[in-house]
Amino acid sequence: MSEPSASPTPPDPGAAGGPLELWGQVLSAASEVLAGIAESLKVEPVLLAGFAAMFLVELAGVLYGGTFLLVASLMFGAYVLSLVALFVFRRWGSPRTGRAAGDRRRAKVRRSRRVQVSDFGAWRGDSRVDVRRSEDVVIGGSPAREPAPAVLPVPESEPAAESTGPEPFAPRKPYTPTLARTRDTVLNAARGGAGGAGVRFEVVADSGCGKTLLLEEIAAGLKEDRRLVLFITAGAPQYGEAGAMGAAGREMAEYAACRQIIDAIATDVHRAYVPEGGEAPLLDAAAGRELEASVLGTRDGRQRESRSAGNNVVIDVRRSREVSVGGIGEAVAGALAREPALSRLAEMQQQLTRVMDEAARSRPTALLVDDVHTVAGTPVENWLMAVLRGMSTAVVVHAGRPAGSSGERAPAPGAQRLRLGLLAHDETTAFVKERLVEAGWRQAEATAAAGEIAVLTRGHPIGVATCTTIVGDSLPADASTAEVRALLLGGAGHWDDDGAFDAVRTYVDDYAARIVGRPLPLFDLLVVLRRCTAPILAAVLGATEGVGERQASLIYDWLSRCAFVTPFDDDESEGWRLHDYLRENLDLRFRRTRPTQHAALHAAVERYYRTRLNFDEEREEQPIGAVGARYEDADWQRDSQEWLHHAAFLPREAYESSKRAMIRLFLEAFFWWDMEVSSSYCAQLVSAYRALPTERDLRWVDWLDQLRTGYVAGRANQAPGRDRERWEQAGAALDAVTSYLGLRRGHIPADPDLRRIYIISALLQGEAIWFAGSGGDSERNRAAAWFRAGGDACTDENELWIGNWAVHEEAGLWAASDPARARALLAGFEDRLAAQEDTELPVWLADTYADIAWAENDPRRCFDAHARAALHGFAYHVRQETYGQYPNHYTDSLYRSVLTHVERRERAALDAGLTDEVAAAKARSRALFAPYWEHIGRDPGDTFGLPDPPAATDLGSDLTPFARAAKWVVRNMEEELEKSVEEPLRDPAAP
């Protein structure tokens, strides 16, 4: 949304309402009507066919002439006028009644011909169409788009001053008049507004010409206007070596790149209401949390389907012919089946576009995207540009390098292209002279040095700024031009020749040596680092050079102020990197000329990341199981990608241990998430592993992928003998991995990575054996042996929570066939779970006790345990391993598995003639959940009274009524949650 200038030009009283403007308004309205008709015909197949028929008749009239032409023209004209009247009425004449978000409507059609149901796209609630035994069915309508709100003024407390020149910012980088003018072009357009139509710019600049700095300054100016500014950096999909990755791997790499963009937007939204560094918040907490949750909720669109769009349409057509479905808005895209990976990307784009466009319509918003050239020519570029186009009322600025040898790309539709290039000689000398004079140089010497730098750098902005800094810090104030040239070039012809970059290396290493008191090869480390933060620099310099944290902090702070490093967006806590212009040129030379040192530095950085990703990291007083929550954290996932980047450069001997850590990472993430619902993270890991250099031994990657695709996720979907082929595939993959690593059951490895692989693979192998079999004693005994092997290895404190799962899985095997044995295995189990603050296993434990009671012919205890499983499962939506989590696909699957188990048990009981026992169990369960139903104001009816599962729109946020109800249960039914999951329920009081 654009804002007007603080000092708008007064309107000319004589200008409004003139004949030219009146005709302009008439023509504009006519153009809008015709455009609306054209768009509407696309989704009205019957009307479109009629239009085509009338057009053919008119053409025939033109050919034959005479009376036939007259009749044809009258028919065609009447049809066109009817269309105009119809669409004008639809758009402007139809009554606009407000509907609540929860409104619903339903249409039923039976045994009919020529059925048409229209205008579902304009409905803002839930809709359902049921059609039976009908012909010629058309379901569709033209989606309505909400108009943009009125342009908001700049807050009176912070008026925007009228400016004719650059505003007085305090830049720390090469800020020149050219950059200031370009910045003001964007800011003036944003402040001037465009009638609610938004402002869009495309910045094109070669590396080192100031595009990132320009975006920084634009972001600062827009924030001064109290605009919500989201400043992110695009990243290339990690395809690996050319031709080494298949189509599925490429699609997953593209999905990962798109998801990182979403994560970056959500991070900026969070910082808008929880700012850093003492900045004023740009959003209030409630609005910020809601927007952040909405953005994060778009990350996996394939599981949210159409309900996330606000138009929830269910179409049920049976025994009918000639059915056409179209034009019902975003819900169609979510409802129609597509190829899975493409569907996920398309749904993500649609949902993110909707969320961002709504955000921009409700508050002044700007989205700035740097480095769009990294996604050029990939589906990620199309995805990103579609999102940017959809933010119709926002300020959108995206920046990238020009196209390569393929020729210049056409400007983005609707965007004004801005170019940044080399600085003019006069601008270069003025910039250098000013800074040298500030450093204590006299005018004459500063002027001479400035002229020399202008020639040596040819006006390249990053070269100008870097050379100015080096000269000002390294030479005396009376240095000659010959000394300037010798310092900067070292015998090269120009600053951007390979040899001249050594001046930057010498400058950095000398400064670092002055801080630590001895030589320090710092610059090489900056070349290999893609992201430098204070912890990374301190850890790597400490491990490789023995540098203390205080000294490393001083070096980091100094580098952060240098012109030759580039931050990530405007997020200082995200760190920075050596400018791409230097890093990309020097890294290739470093790897080619000094491969041993190059690999050694990558190995040092890889060890840092591997330590951070290690599951055994200190837990900081969190529950034992809480460490796994990191797999859901966007920053942690980004760090795992950085780790893999550095691992790709390891020497062969170091790669072997890194490979074990990669397999461990996959299995831990799989154990944490994918055993219940398939996560995107494990698929991303497979894609990233396949991008490793092809000369590495990567057979194990295929085995991990076979495990991922063979394993049947979700307890409700798992049963012995069902999906046998998939379970056999998963078991074969586990056999291949463990054999490849030399693991054998009963022989616990000493290596921590192999030890964790041994434990998790043992539990997974037990499941594969059990579910691939027929449920007989042979498979039960074999599976139990694997569960015991995994559990016996869990002796370290950080492994106890996994050992609990091993015990529970073994007990579950015997629940139906030998309930006494199952009870013996579970002796004292609840107390262990309580001590370790485990909130998930109590859900499954109650379910297992229900199975045990059923095998013991005790239906009362069985159904009571089911009710307690539901209570704990419902609470788990908001009472997970770490504070502040919210309902998600995992908790949804867990809770639905519990409900499914209850439904199956009810059918079994009724089939066994236990009608009275079922009725009594329902009464007790309804009494248990009576406070919940009273709180939400509903009657559960003649059911078990279990709370409903979340809808798709309830996932990804703790701000929904569903999440608030779950929190209410945790607070107000705490006494029941603290009871044993085996404690019988009370009989309800007699009415």
mmCIF file of C-alpha atoms in Angstrom, residues 284-499:
data_model
loop_
_atom_site.group_PDB
_atom_site.id
_atom_site.type_symbol
_atom_site.label_atom_id
_atom_site.label_comp_id
_atom_site.label_asym_id
_atom_site.label_seq_id
_atom_site.Cartn_x
_atom_site.Cartn_y
_atom_site.Cartn_z
ATOM 1 C CA ASP A 284 1.732 -4.534 17.437
ATOM 2 C CA ALA A 285 2.238 -7.938 18.996
ATOM 3 C CA ALA A 286 -1.194 -9.383 18.173
ATOM 4 C CA ALA A 287 -1.120 -8.403 14.502
ATOM 5 C CA GLY A 288 2.510 -9.463 14.195
ATOM 6 C CA ARG A 289 1.955 -12.914 15.674
ATOM 7 C CA GLU A 290 -1.067 -13.462 13.459
ATOM 8 C CA LEU A 291 0.799 -12.444 10.298
ATOM 9 C CA GLU A 292 3.871 -14.493 11.240
ATOM 10 C CA ALA A 293 1.717 -17.572 11.812
ATOM 11 C CA SER A 294 -0.081 -17.024 8.508
ATOM 12 C CA VAL A 295 3.207 -16.753 6.602
ATOM 13 C CA LEU A 296 4.664 -19.852 8.255
ATOM 14 C CA GLY A 297 1.425 -21.680 7.566
ATOM 15 C CA THR A 298 2.041 -21.450 3.826
ATOM 16 C CA ARG A 299 5.223 -23.550 3.918
ATOM 17 C CA ASP A 300 3.542 -26.847 3.112
ATOM 18 C CA GLY A 301 0.538 -26.040 0.963
ATOM 19 C CA ARG A 302 -0.221 -29.568 -0.213
ATOM 20 C CA GLN A 303 -1.532 -30.532 3.220
ATOM 21 C CA ARG A 304 -3.638 -27.434 3.764
ATOM 22 C CA GLU A 305 -5.642 -27.665 0.549
ATOM 23 C CA SER A 306 -8.358 -25.139 -0.161
ATOM 24 C CA ARG A 307 -9.437 -24.370 3.409
ATOM 25 C CA SER A 308 -6.558 -21.961 3.820
ATOM 26 C CA ALA A 309 -7.970 -19.679 1.150
ATOM 27 C CA GLY A 310 -11.063 -18.631 3.107
ATOM 28 C CA ASN A 311 -13.373 -20.105 0.423
ATOM 29 C CA ASN A 312 -14.040 -23.672 1.506
ATOM 30 C CA VAL A 313 -15.884 -25.424 -1.290
ATOM 31 C CA VAL A 314 -16.807 -29.121 -1.317
ATOM 32 C CA ILE A 315 -18.095 -30.518 -4.625
ATOM 33 C CA ASP A 316 -19.616 -34.005 -4.624
ATOM 34 C CA VAL A 317 -20.790 -35.226 -8.035
ATOM 35 C CA ARG A 318 -21.942 -38.820 -8.606
ATOM 36 C CA ARG A 319 -23.521 -40.746 -11.493
ATOM 37 C CA SER A 320 -23.590 -37.650 -13.677
ATOM 38 C CA ARG A 321 -22.416 -36.796 -17.179
ATOM 39 C CA GLU A 322 -20.808 -33.801 -18.883
ATOM 40 C CA VAL A 323 -19.637 -32.149 -15.682
ATOM 41 C CA SER A 324 -17.654 -28.891 -15.857
ATOM 42 C CA VAL A 325 -16.054 -27.346 -12.761
ATOM 43 C CA GLY A 326 -14.416 -23.953 -13.043
ATOM 44 C CA GLY A 327 -13.983 -20.481 -11.694
ATOM 45 C CA ILE A 328 -14.615 -21.091 -8.010
ATOM 46 C CA GLY A 329 -11.498 -19.259 -6.896
ATOM 47 C CA GLU A 330 -8.441 -20.587 -5.144
ATOM 48 C CA ALA A 331 -10.339 -23.547 -3.762
ATOM 49 C CA VAL A 332 -10.296 -25.268 -7.164
ATOM 50 C CA ALA A 333 -6.515 -25.309 -7.263
ATOM 51 C CA GLY A 334 -6.380 -26.912 -3.865
ATOM 52 C CA ALA A 335 -9.095 -29.450 -4.624
ATOM 53 C CA LEU A 336 -7.837 -30.759 -7.947
ATOM 54 C CA ALA A 337 -5.210 -33.478 -7.873
ATOM 55 C CA ARG A 338 -1.830 -32.546 -9.309
ATOM 56 C CA GLU A 339 1.628 -33.992 -9.435
ATOM 57 C CA PRO A 340 2.688 -33.867 -5.737
ATOM 58 C CA ALA A 341 5.876 -31.770 -5.851
ATOM 59 C CA LEU A 342 4.457 -29.259 -8.319
ATOM 60 C CA SER A 343 1.218 -29.093 -6.352
ATOM 61 C CA ARG A 344 3.145 -28.250 -3.203
ATOM 62 C CA LEU A 345 5.040 -25.431 -4.937
ATOM 63 C CA ALA A 346 1.895 -24.055 -6.569
ATOM 64 C CA GLU A 347 -0.093 -24.174 -3.333
ATOM 65 C CA MET A 348 2.708 -22.467 -1.439
ATOM 66 C CA GLN A 349 2.776 -19.680 -3.994
ATOM 67 C CA GLN A 350 -1.001 -19.185 -3.986
ATOM 68 C CA GLN A 351 -1.260 -19.164 -0.217
ATOM 69 C CA LEU A 352 1.757 -16.901 0.311
ATOM 70 C CA THR A 353 0.469 -14.482 -2.332
ATOM 71 C CA ARG A 354 -2.899 -14.314 -0.625
ATOM 72 C CA VAL A 355 -1.379 -13.750 2.804
ATOM 73 C CA MET A 356 1.052 -11.091 1.611
ATOM 74 C CA ASP A 357 -1.505 -9.268 -0.510
ATOM 75 C CA GLU A 358 -3.961 -9.167 2.393
ATOM 76 C CA ALA A 359 -1.192 -7.877 4.650
ATOM 77 C CA ALA A 360 -0.338 -5.107 2.174
ATOM 78 C CA ARG A 361 -4.009 -4.146 1.885
ATOM 79 C CA SER A 362 -4.389 -3.810 5.646
ATOM 80 C CA ARG A 363 -1.206 -1.822 6.387
ATOM 81 C CA PRO A 364 1.516 0.021 4.426
ATOM 82 C CA THR A 365 3.916 -2.762 3.417
ATOM 83 C CA ALA A 366 7.120 -3.098 1.418
ATOM 84 C CA LEU A 367 8.863 -6.261 0.259
ATOM 85 C CA LEU A 368 12.498 -5.932 -0.823
ATOM 86 C CA VAL A 369 14.258 -8.930 -2.370
ATOM 87 C CA ASP A 370 17.988 -9.042 -3.022
ATOM 88 C CA ASP A 371 19.966 -11.399 -5.285
ATOM 89 C CA VAL A 372 17.082 -12.452 -7.517
ATOM 90 C CA HIS A 373 19.689 -13.363 -10.153
ATOM 91 C CA THR A 374 20.515 -16.465 -8.099
ATOM 92 C CA VAL A 375 17.134 -17.979 -9.023
ATOM 93 C CA ALA A 376 17.039 -16.748 -12.633
ATOM 94 C CA GLY A 377 15.986 -19.397 -15.114
ATOM 95 C CA THR A 378 14.601 -21.734 -12.443
ATOM 96 C CA PRO A 379 11.013 -22.417 -11.313
ATOM 97 C CA VAL A 380 11.903 -20.522 -8.142
ATOM 98 C CA GLU A 381 12.120 -17.307 -10.179
ATOM 99 C CA ASN A 382 8.610 -17.822 -11.572
ATOM 100 C CA TRP A 383 7.352 -18.658 -8.091
ATOM 101 C CA LEU A 384 8.914 -15.560 -6.540
ATOM 102 C CA MET A 385 7.793 -13.196 -9.283
ATOM 103 C CA ALA A 386 4.233 -14.497 -9.008
ATOM 104 C CA VAL A 387 4.262 -13.658 -5.299
ATOM 105 C CA LEU A 388 5.623 -10.167 -5.975
ATOM 106 C CA ARG A 389 3.041 -9.501 -8.701
ATOM 107 C CA GLY A 390 0.288 -10.575 -6.341
ATOM 108 C CA MET A 391 1.166 -7.858 -3.799
ATOM 109 C CA SER A 392 -0.788 -5.322 -5.770
ATOM 110 C CA THR A 393 -0.819 -2.518 -3.184
ATOM 111 C CA ALA A 394 2.684 -2.909 -1.748
ATOM 112 C CA VAL A 395 6.021 -1.276 -2.457
ATOM 113 C CA VAL A 396 8.023 -4.029 -4.158
ATOM 114 C CA VAL A 397 11.712 -3.693 -5.019
ATOM 115 C CA HIS A 398 13.771 -6.615 -6.275
ATOM 116 C CA ALA A 399 17.425 -6.436 -7.198
ATOM 117 C CA GLY A 400 19.810 -8.661 -9.101
ATOM 118 C CA ARG A 401 22.638 -8.792 -11.551
ATOM 119 C CA PRO A 402 22.060 -8.416 -15.292
ATOM 120 C CA ALA A 403 21.584 -11.496 -17.442
ATOM 121 C CA GLY A 404 24.682 -13.188 -18.750
ATOM 122 C CA SER A 405 25.492 -14.233 -22.285
ATOM 123 C CA SER A 406 21.843 -15.092 -23.011
ATOM 124 C CA GLY A 407 21.075 -11.410 -23.435
ATOM 125 C CA GLU A 408 19.225 -8.873 -21.328
ATOM 126 C CA ARG A 409 15.943 -9.988 -19.804
ATOM 127 C CA ALA A 410 12.812 -7.970 -20.357
ATOM 128 C CA PRO A 411 11.797 -5.829 -17.366
ATOM 129 C CA ALA A 412 9.392 -7.444 -14.940
ATOM 130 C CA PRO A 413 5.785 -6.581 -15.869
ATOM 131 C CA GLY A 414 4.712 -3.340 -14.226
ATOM 132 C CA ALA A 415 8.163 -2.618 -12.803
ATOM 133 C CA GLN A 416 10.334 0.423 -13.424
ATOM 134 C CA ARG A 417 13.919 -0.634 -14.050
ATOM 135 C CA LEU A 418 16.703 1.181 -12.211
ATOM 136 C CA ARG A 419 20.356 0.652 -13.110
ATOM 137 C CA LEU A 420 23.487 0.997 -11.054
ATOM 138 C CA GLY A 421 26.876 0.882 -12.696
ATOM 139 C CA LEU A 422 30.363 2.321 -12.562
ATOM 140 C CA LEU A 423 30.776 5.732 -10.988
ATOM 141 C CA ALA A 424 31.761 8.710 -13.087
ATOM 142 C CA HIS A 425 35.291 10.019 -12.617
ATOM 143 C CA ASP A 426 34.161 13.207 -10.878
ATOM 144 C CA GLU A 427 31.864 11.315 -8.495
ATOM 145 C CA THR A 428 34.619 8.840 -7.662
ATOM 146 C CA THR A 429 37.211 11.516 -6.894
ATOM 147 C CA ALA A 430 34.749 13.518 -4.809
ATOM 148 C CA PHE A 431 33.867 10.424 -2.742
ATOM 149 C CA VAL A 432 37.518 9.455 -2.127
ATOM 150 C CA LYS A 433 38.708 12.969 -1.457
ATOM 151 C CA GLU A 434 35.994 13.595 1.147
ATOM 152 C CA ARG A 435 36.875 10.464 3.118
ATOM 153 C CA LEU A 436 40.633 11.011 2.977
ATOM 154 C CA VAL A 437 40.207 14.571 4.186
ATOM 155 C CA GLU A 438 38.060 13.220 7.049
ATOM 156 C CA ALA A 439 40.977 10.872 7.824
ATOM 157 C CA GLY A 440 43.388 13.835 8.154
ATOM 158 C CA TRP A 441 44.784 14.213 4.637
ATOM 159 C CA ARG A 442 45.411 17.640 3.187
ATOM 160 C CA GLN A 443 43.362 18.753 0.210
ATOM 161 C CA ALA A 444 46.151 18.493 -2.366
ATOM 162 C CA GLU A 445 47.332 15.018 -1.396
ATOM 163 C CA ALA A 446 43.742 13.797 -1.015
ATOM 164 C CA THR A 447 42.868 15.120 -4.476
ATOM 165 C CA ALA A 448 45.869 13.403 -6.062
ATOM 166 C CA ALA A 449 45.192 10.089 -4.315
ATOM 167 C CA ALA A 450 41.512 10.295 -5.272
ATOM 168 C CA GLY A 451 42.407 10.729 -8.933
ATOM 169 C CA GLU A 452 44.742 7.722 -8.760
ATOM 170 C CA ILE A 453 42.086 5.515 -7.122
ATOM 171 C CA ALA A 454 39.540 6.582 -9.750
ATOM 172 C CA VAL A 455 41.888 5.394 -12.495
ATOM 173 C CA LEU A 456 42.916 2.161 -10.784
ATOM 174 C CA THR A 457 39.361 1.070 -9.950
ATOM 175 C CA ARG A 458 37.723 2.461 -13.106
ATOM 176 C CA GLY A 459 34.913 3.705 -10.859
ATOM 177 C CA HIS A 460 33.825 0.272 -9.643
ATOM 178 C CA PRO A 461 31.971 1.167 -6.401
ATOM 179 C CA ILE A 462 33.153 -1.726 -4.215
ATOM 180 C CA GLY A 463 36.723 -1.138 -5.435
ATOM 181 C CA VAL A 464 36.475 2.577 -4.763
ATOM 182 C CA ALA A 465 35.231 2.080 -1.200
ATOM 183 C CA THR A 466 37.683 -0.708 -0.398
ATOM 184 C CA CYS A 467 40.710 1.061 -1.805
ATOM 185 C CA THR A 468 39.787 4.278 0.001
ATOM 186 C CA THR A 469 39.612 2.405 3.299
ATOM 187 C CA ILE A 470 42.941 0.655 2.708
ATOM 188 C CA VAL A 471 44.736 3.847 1.718
ATOM 189 C CA GLY A 472 43.281 5.851 4.604
ATOM 190 C CA ASP A 473 44.271 3.210 7.174
ATOM 191 C CA SER A 474 47.613 2.124 5.713
ATOM 192 C CA LEU A 475 49.458 5.159 4.303
ATOM 193 C CA PRO A 476 50.592 8.415 5.853
ATOM 194 C CA ALA A 477 48.606 11.524 5.004
ATOM 195 C CA ASP A 478 51.343 12.835 2.705
ATOM 196 C CA ALA A 479 51.750 9.644 0.655
ATOM 197 C CA SER A 480 52.456 10.038 -3.049
ATOM 198 C CA THR A 481 50.373 8.614 -5.875
ATOM 199 C CA ALA A 482 53.175 6.152 -6.567
ATOM 200 C CA GLU A 483 52.832 4.807 -3.040
ATOM 201 C CA VAL A 484 49.058 4.564 -3.487
ATOM 202 C CA ARG A 485 49.485 2.592 -6.701
ATOM 203 C CA ALA A 486 52.087 0.260 -5.219
ATOM 204 C CA LEU A 487 49.943 -0.445 -2.156
ATOM 205 C CA LEU A 488 46.793 -1.198 -4.115
ATOM 206 C CA LEU A 489 48.065 -3.005 -7.200
ATOM 207 C CA GLY A 490 51.198 -4.866 -6.256
ATOM 208 C CA GLY A 491 52.273 -4.918 -9.894
ATOM 209 C CA ALA A 492 48.825 -5.545 -11.420
ATOM 210 C CA GLY A 493 47.307 -3.312 -14.054
ATOM 211 C CA HIS A 494 44.023 -2.507 -12.331
ATOM 212 C CA TRP A 495 42.508 -3.133 -8.920
ATOM 213 C CA ASP A 496 40.172 -5.886 -10.150
ATOM 214 C CA ASP A 497 43.014 -7.992 -11.582
ATOM 215 C CA ASP A 498 43.759 -11.119 -9.554
ATOM 216 C CA GLY A 499 47.031 -9.853 -8.123
#
